[in-house]
Amino acid sequence: MSNHYSLYIDGKWLDTDDNYEIRSPATEELVATVAKGDVSHVDAAVAAARGAFDEGTWRRTPPAERAALINTVAERLAARTEELAALQSRENGATIRITGALHVGLSAAQLQYVAAIARDYEWETTGPAIEPVPAAGIVVREPIGVVAAIVPWNIPLLTTVWKIGPALAAGNSVVLKPDEHAPLLPLELAREFDAAGLPPGILNVVTGDGEPVGAHLSGHPGVRKVAFTGSTAVGKSILRQSADSIRRVTLELGGKGANIILDDADIEMAVDGALFACMANNGEACEAGTRLLIPRSRRDEILAKLLARASTLRLGDPLQPTTHVGPIISAHQRDRILDYFEIAKAEGATVALGGGVPDGPGFDKGYWVEPTIFVDVTNNMRIAREEVFGPVLVVLTYDSTDEAIKIANDTNYGLSAGVWGSEENALQVARRLDSGMVWVNNWHVIHPAYPFGGYKESGLGREGGPHAIDEYVEEKFISIDRSGGIENKAFAIVIDPAV
Ligand code: NAD
């Protein structure tokens, strides 16, 4: 059973001369075909978005009505959780254990949350009287214009709603470019916005290759803001592209999350938590905990428990509820991971678990990598510094808490970190980590009311949280004379009222 998806431009579904075939990374079966856009479609989508913005229907719609429409879409998504979760698992191989709750459930909750904060948002505030001029002041928060939203394949729906939820709530127009490997849920979301009555041109979707389609969109002179999730390399190129026009940019990029087990941790819990941190979503998560830092004094005990638990991980069909880890999105990404295995071994790391491609029934088709653990790793090795984006954990040892913190912070990234131990000790360590998110005795806790994003090269700005809408508005200060003209004391700087 497969389905066809079109581009969505100016409220119309549009087919093109060429299609992507979306195939399951577990079975290589055809899941859907998707119209393949090119740069001319980006031009058409940006023109439609700009036209709809200038025409003004959506941005002049009262915020509560915009919020109500977003809420309708959230409810429709929530009602379709099971169906969309299965579609997501078939499309990108994320396991059904995570696609329902995280990919679809959290996306619906995120839209509901943004609708709620949009209702209470201070779209316009009156400030204090301005003396001695005198004047009154108001601050108006208005939409920026055309927003380009560019999203990846690993968690496509959540990374989409993080952007288009607040963008639409604020009255912007959007051109969304899903990843060419996993565009289906963003396109399903567009179907729901269309059905809910979003005016034509306010949301447009162009599925196309990163180069040239994504780059054409992010550099388009008609785009006033780019919101991007993906690799740090592309994030940097978007930032460079945006310099000339001072385009607004938010970036959610890579990570190399350090997960510190303290001396006083509950080891059973910490070991299970470490596997959850690293292997959830097949390890294809920017916030994954990929560097496990353990005290040298307890190395053997922790490693024995970690390897015993890790060897029970079930790799296989992502649609089976019993599966813990599914396939890798593509042959390219699988080969990239396998290359890292060779690099790690050449640099002196030792494979303690996995380290290859599984064989046997169920693995003859698709793209697979065994859940893998490396030991004898030092923080200068590439396997400890670069984002591998697969079910791969590296274990490092430390001698003191200060050293653990130093190793954790010794990275160009700063998205996520975790600490396992007594709450008092773990919290002290958490406060010293250079990271946008720190989880104490848990991991992957993502909630609409809390910000998601990173320090350093992990990004710019935050998604979600109470300030999500701030990233999608311009602030305008309007000052109004309250002097009656001639009494305005400021004029006296150049005009002498006595003359
Ligand atoms: P990517 O950054 O190339 O792709 C992400 C999105 O950007 C896709 O929609 C893609 O089409 C688009 N894109 C690609 N090149 C572009 C350009 N020059 N200008 C504008 N848009 C462009 O990521 P990838 O190739 O899918 O994965 C490579 C690595 O990136 C992964 O191994 C992983 O390390 C990292 N990654 C991180 C995240 C994350 O959530 N932070 C997500 C996906 C990938």
Coordinates of C-alpha atoms and ligand atoms in Angstrom, one line a residue:
M1 CA 0.0 0.0 0.0
S2 CA 1.5 3.3 -1.0
N3 CA 0.3 6.8 -1.2
H4 CA 1.2 9.9 -3.2
Y5 CA 1.9 13.3 -1.8
S6 CA 2.2 16.6 -3.8
L7 CA 3.8 19.9 -3.1
Y8 CA 1.6 22.5 -1.4
I9 CA 1.8 26.0 -2.8
D10 CA -0.7 28.8 -2.5
G11 CA -3.3 26.5 -1.1
K12 CA -3.0 24.1 -4.1
W13 CA -1.6 20.6 -4.3
L14 CA 0.9 20.5 -7.1
D15 CA 2.7 17.6 -8.9
T16 CA 6.0 17.9 -10.7
D17 CA 7.8 16.0 -13.4
D18 CA 9.8 14.0 -10.9
N19 CA 8.9 12.0 -7.7
Y20 CA 10.8 10.7 -4.7
E21 CA 10.2 7.1 -3.8
I22 CA 10.0 6.9 0.0
R23 CA 11.0 3.3 1.0
S24 CA 11.0 1.7 4.4
P25 CA 14.6 1.6 5.7
A26 CA 13.7 -1.8 7.3
T27 CA 12.3 -3.6 4.2
E28 CA 12.9 -1.3 1.3
E29 CA 9.2 -1.5 0.5
L30 CA 7.6 1.5 -1.2
V31 CA 5.7 3.5 1.4
A32 CA 4.8 6.6 -0.7
T33 CA 5.8 8.7 -3.7
V34 CA 6.3 12.4 -3.2
A35 CA 6.5 15.2 -5.8
K36 CA 10.1 16.4 -6.0
G37 CA 10.3 20.2 -6.0
D38 CA 13.0 22.4 -7.6
V39 CA 14.2 26.0 -7.2
S40 CA 11.3 27.3 -9.3
H41 CA 8.9 25.8 -6.8
V42 CA 10.7 27.6 -4.0
D43 CA 10.3 30.9 -5.9
A44 CA 6.6 30.2 -6.4
A45 CA 6.2 29.2 -2.7
V46 CA 8.0 32.3 -1.5
A47 CA 6.0 34.6 -3.8
A48 CA 2.7 33.0 -2.6
A49 CA 3.8 33.4 1.0
R50 CA 4.8 37.0 0.5
G51 CA 1.6 37.7 -1.4
A52 CA -0.5 36.2 1.4
F53 CA 1.4 38.1 4.0
D54 CA 1.0 41.4 2.2
E55 CA -2.7 40.8 1.6
G56 CA -2.9 40.5 5.4
T57 CA -5.9 38.3 6.1
W58 CA -3.9 35.9 8.4
R59 CA -1.9 38.5 10.3
R60 CA -5.0 40.6 10.9
T61 CA -6.9 37.6 12.1
P62 CA -7.3 38.0 15.9
P63 CA -4.6 35.9 17.7
A64 CA -7.3 33.9 19.5
E65 CA -8.7 32.8 16.2
R66 CA -5.3 31.9 14.9
A67 CA -4.7 29.9 18.1
A68 CA -8.1 28.1 17.7
L69 CA -7.2 27.0 14.2
I70 CA -3.8 25.7 15.4
N71 CA -5.7 23.9 18.2
T72 CA -8.0 22.2 15.7
V73 CA -5.0 20.9 13.9
A74 CA -3.5 19.6 17.1
E75 CA -6.7 17.8 18.0
R76 CA -6.7 16.2 14.5
L77 CA -3.1 15.0 14.9
A78 CA -3.8 13.6 18.3
A79 CA -6.8 11.7 17.0
R80 CA -4.7 10.2 14.2
T81 CA -1.8 9.2 16.5
E82 CA -1.8 5.5 15.9
E83 CA -2.0 5.9 12.1
L84 CA 0.6 8.6 11.9
A85 CA 2.9 6.8 14.3
A86 CA 2.9 3.7 12.1
L87 CA 3.5 5.8 9.0
Q88 CA 6.5 7.5 10.7
S89 CA 7.9 4.1 11.7
R90 CA 7.5 2.8 8.1
E91 CA 9.0 5.9 6.6
N92 CA 12.1 6.6 8.8
G93 CA 12.5 3.4 10.9
A94 CA 12.0 5.0 14.3
T95 CA 10.4 2.4 16.5
I96 CA 6.7 2.3 17.2
R97 CA 7.6 2.6 20.9
I98 CA 8.7 6.2 20.2
T99 CA 6.7 7.4 17.2
G100 CA 3.4 7.5 19.0
A101 CA 4.4 9.3 22.2
L102 CA 7.2 11.5 20.9
H103 CA 6.8 12.0 17.2
V104 CA 3.0 12.5 17.1
G105 CA 1.9 12.9 20.7
L106 CA 4.4 15.5 21.6
S107 CA 3.9 17.4 18.4
A108 CA 0.1 17.6 19.1
A109 CA 0.9 18.7 22.6
Q110 CA 3.4 21.3 21.3
L111 CA 0.8 22.8 19.0
Q112 CA -1.8 22.9 21.8
Y113 CA 0.8 24.6 24.0
V114 CA 1.7 27.3 21.4
A115 CA -2.0 27.9 20.9
A116 CA -2.4 28.5 24.6
I117 CA 0.5 30.9 24.9
A118 CA -0.6 32.7 21.8
R119 CA -3.9 33.5 23.5
D120 CA -2.1 35.1 26.5
Y121 CA 0.8 36.6 24.5
E122 CA 1.5 40.3 25.0
W123 CA 0.9 41.2 21.3
E124 CA 0.8 44.8 22.4
T125 CA 1.9 46.4 25.7
T126 CA 1.7 49.9 27.1
G127 CA 4.9 50.8 28.9
P128 CA 5.5 53.4 31.7
A129 CA 5.1 57.2 31.0
I130 CA 8.2 58.6 29.4
E131 CA 9.5 61.6 31.3
P132 CA 10.6 64.3 31.1
V133 CA 9.6 64.5 27.4
P134 CA 6.7 63.7 28.1
A135 CA 5.5 60.8 25.9
A136 CA 3.6 57.5 26.1
G137 CA 5.0 54.3 24.8
I138 CA 3.6 51.1 23.4
V139 CA 5.4 48.0 22.2
V140 CA 3.8 46.1 19.3
R141 CA 4.9 42.6 18.5
E142 CA 4.2 41.8 14.9
P143 CA 5.1 39.0 12.5
I144 CA 8.4 39.1 10.7
G145 CA 7.2 38.1 7.2
V146 CA 8.0 34.9 5.2
V147 CA 9.6 32.2 7.4
A148 CA 11.6 29.4 5.9
A149 CA 11.4 26.2 8.0
I150 CA 13.9 23.5 7.0
V151 CA 13.6 20.2 8.9
P152 CA 15.5 16.8 9.1
W153 CA 14.4 13.2 8.7
N154 CA 15.0 11.9 12.2
I155 CA 12.1 13.5 14.1
P156 CA 10.3 15.3 11.2
L157 CA 7.0 16.2 12.8
L158 CA 8.2 17.6 16.1
T159 CA 10.9 19.7 14.4
T160 CA 8.3 21.0 12.0
V161 CA 5.7 22.0 14.6
W162 CA 8.4 23.7 16.8
K163 CA 8.8 26.1 13.9
I164 CA 5.5 26.5 12.1
G165 CA 3.4 26.5 15.4
P166 CA 4.8 29.8 16.7
A167 CA 5.4 31.2 13.2
L168 CA 1.7 30.8 12.3
A169 CA 0.5 31.8 15.8
A170 CA 2.4 35.1 15.3
G171 CA 0.8 35.7 11.9
N172 CA 3.8 34.9 9.6
S173 CA 3.7 33.0 6.3
V174 CA 5.8 29.9 6.0
V175 CA 7.6 27.9 3.4
L176 CA 8.4 24.5 4.8
K177 CA 11.1 22.3 3.3
P178 CA 10.9 18.7 4.7
D179 CA 13.8 16.4 4.4
E180 CA 13.8 14.4 1.1
H181 CA 14.1 11.1 3.1
A182 CA 11.1 11.7 5.5
P183 CA 8.6 14.3 4.2
L184 CA 5.4 12.4 4.9
L185 CA 4.4 13.7 8.3
P186 CA 5.1 17.4 7.5
L187 CA 3.0 16.9 4.4
E188 CA 0.2 15.2 6.5
L189 CA 0.4 18.3 8.8
A190 CA -0.1 20.5 5.8
R191 CA -3.1 18.5 4.8
E192 CA -4.6 19.1 8.3
F193 CA -3.9 22.9 8.1
D194 CA -5.5 23.0 4.7
A195 CA -8.6 21.1 6.0
A196 CA -8.8 23.4 9.0
G197 CA -9.1 26.4 6.6
L198 CA -5.7 28.1 6.8
P199 CA -5.8 30.8 4.1
P200 CA -4.0 30.0 0.8
G201 CA -0.3 30.9 0.7
I202 CA 0.2 31.1 4.5
L203 CA 1.7 27.6 4.7
N204 CA 3.5 26.2 1.6
V205 CA 5.5 22.9 1.4
V206 CA 8.2 22.2 -1.1
T207 CA 9.9 18.8 -0.7
G208 CA 13.3 18.9 -2.4
D209 CA 17.0 18.1 -2.1
G210 CA 19.1 20.1 0.4
E211 CA 21.2 21.3 -2.5
P212 CA 20.0 23.2 -4.4
V213 CA 16.4 23.4 -3.1
G214 CA 17.0 23.9 0.7
A215 CA 19.9 26.3 0.0
H216 CA 17.8 28.3 -2.5
L217 CA 15.1 28.7 0.1
S218 CA 17.4 29.6 3.0
G219 CA 19.1 32.2 0.9
H220 CA 16.0 33.6 -0.8
P221 CA 15.8 37.4 -0.7
G222 CA 12.0 37.1 0.0
V223 CA 12.6 35.1 3.2
R224 CA 13.0 37.2 6.4
K225 CA 13.6 34.4 8.9
V226 CA 15.1 30.9 8.6
A227 CA 14.3 28.2 11.2
F228 CA 16.5 25.2 10.7
T229 CA 17.1 21.8 12.3
G230 CA 19.9 19.6 11.0
S231 CA 23.6 19.3 10.8
T232 CA 26.0 21.9 12.2
A233 CA 27.7 22.2 8.8
V234 CA 24.5 23.3 7.1
G235 CA 23.5 25.5 10.0
K236 CA 26.8 27.4 9.6
S237 CA 26.2 27.8 5.9
I238 CA 22.7 29.2 6.6
L239 CA 24.1 31.7 9.0
R240 CA 26.7 32.8 6.5
Q241 CA 24.0 33.1 3.8
S242 CA 21.9 35.3 6.1
A243 CA 24.7 37.8 6.9
D244 CA 24.1 40.0 3.9
S245 CA 20.5 40.7 4.6
I246 CA 20.6 40.3 8.4
R247 CA 17.9 37.7 8.1
R248 CA 16.7 36.3 11.4
V249 CA 17.9 32.8 12.1
T250 CA 17.2 30.1 14.6
L251 CA 19.3 26.9 14.5
E252 CA 18.9 23.6 16.2
L253 CA 22.0 21.6 15.3
G254 CA 24.1 18.6 16.4
G255 CA 25.2 17.4 19.8
K256 CA 27.6 15.1 21.6
G257 CA 25.7 14.7 24.9
A258 CA 27.8 13.8 27.9
N259 CA 26.2 11.5 30.4
I260 CA 27.9 11.5 33.7
I261 CA 27.4 8.6 36.2
L262 CA 28.6 9.9 39.6
D263 CA 30.0 7.8 42.4
D264 CA 26.8 7.8 44.3
A265 CA 24.5 6.9 41.5
D266 CA 22.0 4.0 41.5
I267 CA 24.0 2.0 38.9
E268 CA 21.1 -0.2 37.7
M269 CA 19.0 2.9 37.0
A270 CA 21.9 4.8 35.5
V271 CA 22.9 2.0 33.1
D272 CA 19.3 1.6 31.8
G273 CA 19.1 5.4 31.5
A274 CA 22.4 5.5 29.6
L275 CA 21.0 3.0 27.0
F276 CA 17.7 5.0 26.8
A277 CA 19.7 8.2 26.4
C278 CA 21.8 6.8 23.5
M279 CA 19.7 4.3 21.7
A280 CA 16.2 5.9 21.6
N281 CA 15.1 6.8 18.1
N282 CA 17.8 4.4 16.9
G283 CA 20.4 6.8 18.2
E284 CA 19.3 9.2 15.5
A285 CA 18.6 12.1 17.9
C286 CA 20.6 15.3 18.3
E287 CA 20.0 15.3 22.0
A288 CA 21.2 11.7 22.4
G289 CA 23.6 10.9 25.3
T290 CA 26.5 9.6 23.2
R291 CA 29.4 9.9 25.6
L292 CA 29.1 8.0 28.8
L293 CA 31.4 9.2 31.6
I294 CA 32.0 6.7 34.4
P295 CA 34.2 6.9 37.6
R296 CA 37.4 4.8 37.0
S297 CA 37.0 3.4 40.5
R298 CA 33.7 1.7 39.5
R299 CA 34.6 1.0 35.8
D300 CA 34.4 -2.8 35.8
E301 CA 31.2 -3.0 37.8
I302 CA 29.4 -0.4 35.6
L303 CA 30.7 -1.8 32.3
A304 CA 29.6 -5.4 33.3
K305 CA 26.1 -4.1 34.0
L306 CA 26.0 -1.9 30.9
L307 CA 27.1 -4.7 28.6
A308 CA 24.7 -7.2 30.2
R309 CA 21.7 -4.8 29.7
A310 CA 22.8 -3.7 26.2
S311 CA 23.0 -7.3 25.0
T312 CA 19.3 -7.6 25.6
L313 CA 18.4 -4.8 23.2
R314 CA 16.2 -6.1 20.4
L315 CA 17.1 -4.8 16.9
G316 CA 14.5 -5.3 14.3
D317 CA 11.2 -4.3 12.6
P318 CA 10.3 -0.8 13.8
L319 CA 6.6 -1.6 13.7
Q320 CA 6.9 -4.4 16.2
P321 CA 6.2 -3.2 19.7
T322 CA 8.9 -5.5 21.1
T323 CA 11.6 -3.8 19.0
H324 CA 14.0 -1.4 20.9
V325 CA 16.2 -0.3 18.0
G326 CA 15.2 -0.1 14.3
P327 CA 17.1 0.4 11.1
I328 CA 19.2 3.4 10.0
I329 CA 17.5 5.9 7.6
S330 CA 19.6 5.2 4.5
A331 CA 22.6 3.2 3.1
H332 CA 24.5 6.5 3.2
Q333 CA 24.0 7.1 6.9
R334 CA 24.7 3.4 7.7
D335 CA 28.0 3.6 5.8
R336 CA 28.9 6.8 7.6
I337 CA 28.4 5.0 10.9
L338 CA 30.4 2.0 9.8
D339 CA 33.2 4.4 8.7
Y340 CA 33.2 5.9 12.2
F341 CA 33.7 2.3 13.6
E342 CA 36.9 2.0 11.5
I343 CA 38.1 5.5 12.6
A344 CA 37.5 4.7 16.3
K345 CA 39.4 1.4 16.1
A346 CA 42.3 3.0 14.3
E347 CA 42.5 5.6 17.0
G348 CA 42.7 2.9 19.7
A349 CA 39.1 2.5 20.9
T350 CA 37.9 -1.1 21.6
V351 CA 34.5 -2.5 20.5
A352 CA 32.8 -3.9 23.6
L353 CA 29.5 -4.7 21.9
G354 CA 28.3 -4.8 18.3
G355 CA 30.5 -2.9 15.9
G356 CA 29.1 -4.3 12.7
V357 CA 26.0 -5.1 10.6
P358 CA 23.7 -7.8 11.9
D359 CA 22.9 -10.8 9.7
G360 CA 20.2 -13.4 9.7
P361 CA 16.5 -13.3 9.1
G362 CA 15.0 -9.8 9.0
F363 CA 18.3 -8.1 8.0
D364 CA 18.6 -9.1 4.4
K365 CA 16.9 -5.9 3.2
G366 CA 17.2 -2.4 4.6
Y367 CA 20.0 -0.6 6.4
W368 CA 21.2 -1.9 9.8
V369 CA 23.8 -1.3 12.3
E370 CA 24.2 -3.3 15.6
P371 CA 23.8 -1.4 18.8
T372 CA 27.4 -0.6 19.6
I373 CA 29.5 0.3 22.6
F374 CA 33.1 1.4 22.5
V375 CA 35.4 1.4 25.5
D376 CA 39.0 2.7 25.9
V377 CA 37.9 5.9 24.5
T378 CA 39.5 9.3 25.2
N379 CA 37.8 12.6 24.5
N380 CA 40.3 13.6 21.8
M381 CA 39.2 10.7 19.5
R382 CA 36.9 11.6 16.6
I383 CA 34.3 9.0 17.9
A384 CA 34.1 11.2 21.1
R385 CA 34.0 14.6 19.3
E386 CA 31.9 14.1 16.2
E387 CA 28.2 13.4 15.9
V388 CA 27.8 9.8 14.6
F389 CA 24.0 9.7 14.6
G390 CA 23.4 6.1 15.2
P391 CA 23.0 3.5 18.0
V392 CA 26.6 4.0 19.2
L393 CA 27.8 4.8 22.7
V394 CA 31.3 5.6 23.7
V395 CA 32.5 5.1 27.3
L396 CA 35.1 7.3 28.9
T397 CA 36.5 7.2 32.5
Y398 CA 37.2 10.0 34.9
D399 CA 39.0 10.2 38.2
S400 CA 37.3 13.2 39.9
T401 CA 34.0 15.1 39.5
D402 CA 36.0 18.1 38.3
E403 CA 37.6 16.0 35.6
A404 CA 34.2 14.6 34.6
I405 CA 32.8 18.2 34.1
K406 CA 35.9 19.2 32.2
I407 CA 35.5 16.3 29.8
A408 CA 31.8 16.9 29.5
N409 CA 32.4 20.5 28.6
D410 CA 35.3 19.8 26.3
T411 CA 33.3 19.7 23.1
N412 CA 32.2 22.1 20.4
Y413 CA 28.6 21.1 21.0
G414 CA 26.4 22.0 23.9
L415 CA 22.9 20.6 23.4
S416 CA 22.3 18.0 26.0
A417 CA 23.9 16.4 29.1
G418 CA 22.8 14.2 31.9
V419 CA 24.0 13.4 35.5
W420 CA 23.2 10.3 37.6
G421 CA 23.7 10.5 41.3
S422 CA 22.2 11.8 44.5
E423 CA 20.0 14.8 43.6
E424 CA 22.2 17.2 45.6
N425 CA 25.4 16.2 43.9
A426 CA 23.9 15.8 40.5
L427 CA 22.3 19.3 40.6
Q428 CA 25.7 20.8 41.5
V429 CA 27.3 19.2 38.5
A430 CA 24.3 20.1 36.3
R431 CA 24.8 23.8 37.0
R432 CA 28.4 23.6 35.8
L433 CA 27.7 22.0 32.4
D434 CA 27.7 24.1 29.3
S435 CA 24.6 22.7 27.8
G436 CA 21.1 23.8 26.8
M437 CA 19.5 20.9 28.5
V438 CA 20.7 18.8 31.5
W439 CA 18.7 15.8 32.7
V440 CA 19.2 14.7 36.3
N441 CA 18.5 11.0 36.7
N442 CA 16.6 10.9 33.4
W443 CA 17.0 11.8 29.7
H444 CA 15.0 12.9 26.7
V445 CA 12.5 14.7 28.9
I446 CA 11.2 17.2 26.3
H447 CA 8.1 19.2 27.3
P448 CA 6.3 22.0 25.4
A449 CA 6.6 24.4 28.3
Y450 CA 10.4 24.1 28.5
P451 CA 12.9 25.4 25.9
F452 CA 14.8 23.0 23.6
G453 CA 18.1 24.2 22.1
G454 CA 21.8 24.3 22.6
Y455 CA 24.9 26.2 23.7
K456 CA 27.9 26.7 21.4
E457 CA 27.8 25.0 18.0
S458 CA 24.6 23.2 18.9
G459 CA 22.5 26.1 17.9
L460 CA 21.1 29.6 18.1
G461 CA 17.8 30.4 19.9
R462 CA 15.4 28.0 21.5
E463 CA 12.4 26.1 20.3
G464 CA 9.3 25.4 22.4
G465 CA 9.0 26.9 25.9
P466 CA 7.2 30.0 27.1
H467 CA 9.2 32.3 24.8
A468 CA 8.7 30.3 21.6
I469 CA 6.7 33.1 19.9
D470 CA 9.4 35.7 20.7
E471 CA 11.5 34.1 18.0
Y472 CA 8.9 34.8 15.3
V473 CA 8.0 38.5 16.0
E474 CA 9.6 41.8 15.5
E475 CA 9.2 44.3 18.4
K476 CA 8.1 47.8 17.4
F477 CA 8.3 50.7 19.9
I478 CA 5.8 53.4 19.2
S479 CA 6.1 56.6 21.2
I480 CA 3.3 59.2 21.3
D481 CA 3.7 62.8 22.4
R482 CA 1.9 63.8 25.6
S483 CA 3.2 67.4 25.8
G484 CA 0.9 69.1 23.4
G485 CA 3.9 70.1 21.2
I486 CA 5.4 73.4 22.4
E487 CA 5.9 72.1 26.0
N488 CA 8.0 69.2 24.7
K489 CA 11.2 69.6 26.8
A490 CA 13.2 67.5 24.4
F491 CA 12.7 70.0 21.6
A492 CA 14.6 72.6 23.7
I493 CA 17.8 70.7 22.7
V494 CA 17.6 72.4 19.3
I495 CA 14.7 74.9 19.6
D496 CA 14.6 77.5 22.3
P497 CA 11.0 77.9 23.3
A498 CA 11.6 81.6 24.3
V499 CA 12.7 82.6 20.8
Ligands
NAD1 P1 21.4 18.0 6.8 O1 21.7 19.1 7.7 O2 22.1 17.9 5.5 O3 19.8 18.0 6.5 C1 18.8 18.7 7.3 C2 17.9 19.5 6.4 O4 18.6 20.5 5.7 C3 17.2 18.6 5.2 O5 15.9 19.1 5.0 C4 18.1 18.9 4.0 O6 17.5 18.7 2.8 C5 18.4 20.4 4.3 N1 19.7 20.9 3.7 C6 20.8 20.2 3.3 N2 21.7 21.0 2.8 C7 21.2 22.2 2.8 C8 21.7 23.5 2.5 N3 22.9 23.7 2.0 N4 20.9 24.6 2.7 C9 19.7 24.5 3.2 N5 19.2 23.3 3.6 C10 19.9 22.2 3.4 O7 21.5 16.6 7.6 P2 21.7 15.2 7.0 O8 22.5 15.1 5.8 O9 20.3 14.6 6.9 O10 22.4 14.4 8.1 C11 23.8 14.6 8.3 C12 24.2 14.7 9.7 O11 23.5 15.8 10.3 C13 23.7 13.5 10.6 O12 24.6 12.5 10.5 C14 23.7 14.2 11.9 O13 24.9 14.2 12.5 C15 23.2 15.6 11.7 N6 21.7 15.7 11.8 C16 21.3 16.4 13.0 C17 20.0 16.5 13.2 C18 19.5 17.2 14.4 O14 18.3 17.0 14.8 N7 20.2 18.1 15.0 C19 19.0 16.0 12.3 C20 19.5 15.4 11.1 C21 20.8 15.2 10.9

